[in-house]
């Protein structure tokens, strides 16, 4: 259950330098560079994976896994519109708002409280440090609700996919602070909360389950791999060319088609090459899959579903259909001993074929 704190008290908050702005995001990793609220989950992976390496700063997290926002210090006045307290010598105090009452709906571990979506909705329209400082207690309230939900989601997922280990919630959840050092978008906070569950939590190259909570019908459950590294992408493409029947068995299965739409769920993203990869014939029967740079599927949920008492059961039904896809990708990326998909002879033949094809391939016609 989210922690409860008593009344707010006046606090002082300081203006941070550009280097501290970068600290809001930590050390940059992958990408949420073009974050779009109504974007594909690829962009959601992008934003949160970018925070992945930034999350090295999560060592500062509370014992219960709650990330600590930047310390509140004295801050110079930024103008009348930013003031929330009395001005003193060119500085001002920001009075924290108290947590919201749960109302008639108690907080539950197996769903998202409406207060959490309300906080995120307000954050989207007031995305600045002054507002966040004033609403810090409400942020912690929302964060506590989300982390409680992620813990319950993790337990459920372990029952559905026994390859998912039990890990501390801090190893699953992403920070709310954006890395703005290299972005034209200077808003300091994400407008969603998210977590990734894989064999190694939110980090690593394993295919994962990604839960993303955002108001206005943007809550979603994703699974797969987003923009894998060159070698991992090569493994997946080689698997599609050498063992297409195994992939089709999953993506053309009745459940996968019913829930996600079949192979179109994978090939309909923007993360694709404009032409065939090097060494691949443009007329290949699976060229739509071979051009993909991301392999993932998603399911969206309305605000009513995300805050309903049945939400965890809905997620269970969706996750059950995702398991074969996640396991197949992991078997390709990290084959168990004796279960490699390719023998040495096959790989040697393939490399020779690729070299021959690349020598005849037109310059600029595709890329890795």
Short mmCIF file of C-alpha atoms in Angstrom, two decimals, residues 21 44 48-49 51-53 69 72 97 106 124 180 204 212 246 266 280 291-292 303 312 317 319 337 353 368:
data_model
loop_
_atom_site.label_atom_id
_atom_site.label_comp_id
_atom_site.label_asym_id
_atom_site.label_seq_id
_atom_site.Cartn_x
_atom_site.Cartn_y
_atom_site.Cartn_z
CA UNK A 21 19.24 18.72 -14.93
CA UNK A 44 7.52 4.03 -24.75
CA UNK A 48 12.14 4.19 -20.46
CA UNK A 49 15.08 2.31 -21.88
CA UNK A 51 16.30 5.86 -18.34
CA UNK A 52 17.70 2.34 -17.97
CA UNK A 53 21.36 3.23 -17.57
CA UNK A 69 13.41 12.98 -6.29
CA UNK A 72 14.55 20.41 -2.24
CA UNK A 97 0.27 19.83 -0.98
CA UNK A 106 -9.43 1.97 -1.36
CA UNK A 124 1.37 16.33 -18.20
CA UNK A 180 17.17 16.17 -21.12
CA UNK A 204 19.85 -6.56 -20.02
CA UNK A 212 3.23 1.25 -18.90
CA UNK A 246 8.94 -21.89 -35.63
CA UNK A 266 5.15 -6.92 -35.38
CA UNK A 280 18.46 -10.30 -48.31
CA UNK A 291 12.95 -5.34 -42.36
CA UNK A 292 11.87 -4.95 -38.73
CA UNK A 303 -8.55 4.18 -17.90
CA UNK A 312 -4.81 -7.98 -12.94
CA UNK A 317 -5.01 -13.32 -19.92
CA UNK A 319 0.42 -12.19 -20.66
CA UNK A 337 23.54 -25.34 -24.23
CA UNK A 353 26.19 -16.55 -48.73
CA UNK A 368 21.87 -3.54 -40.45
#
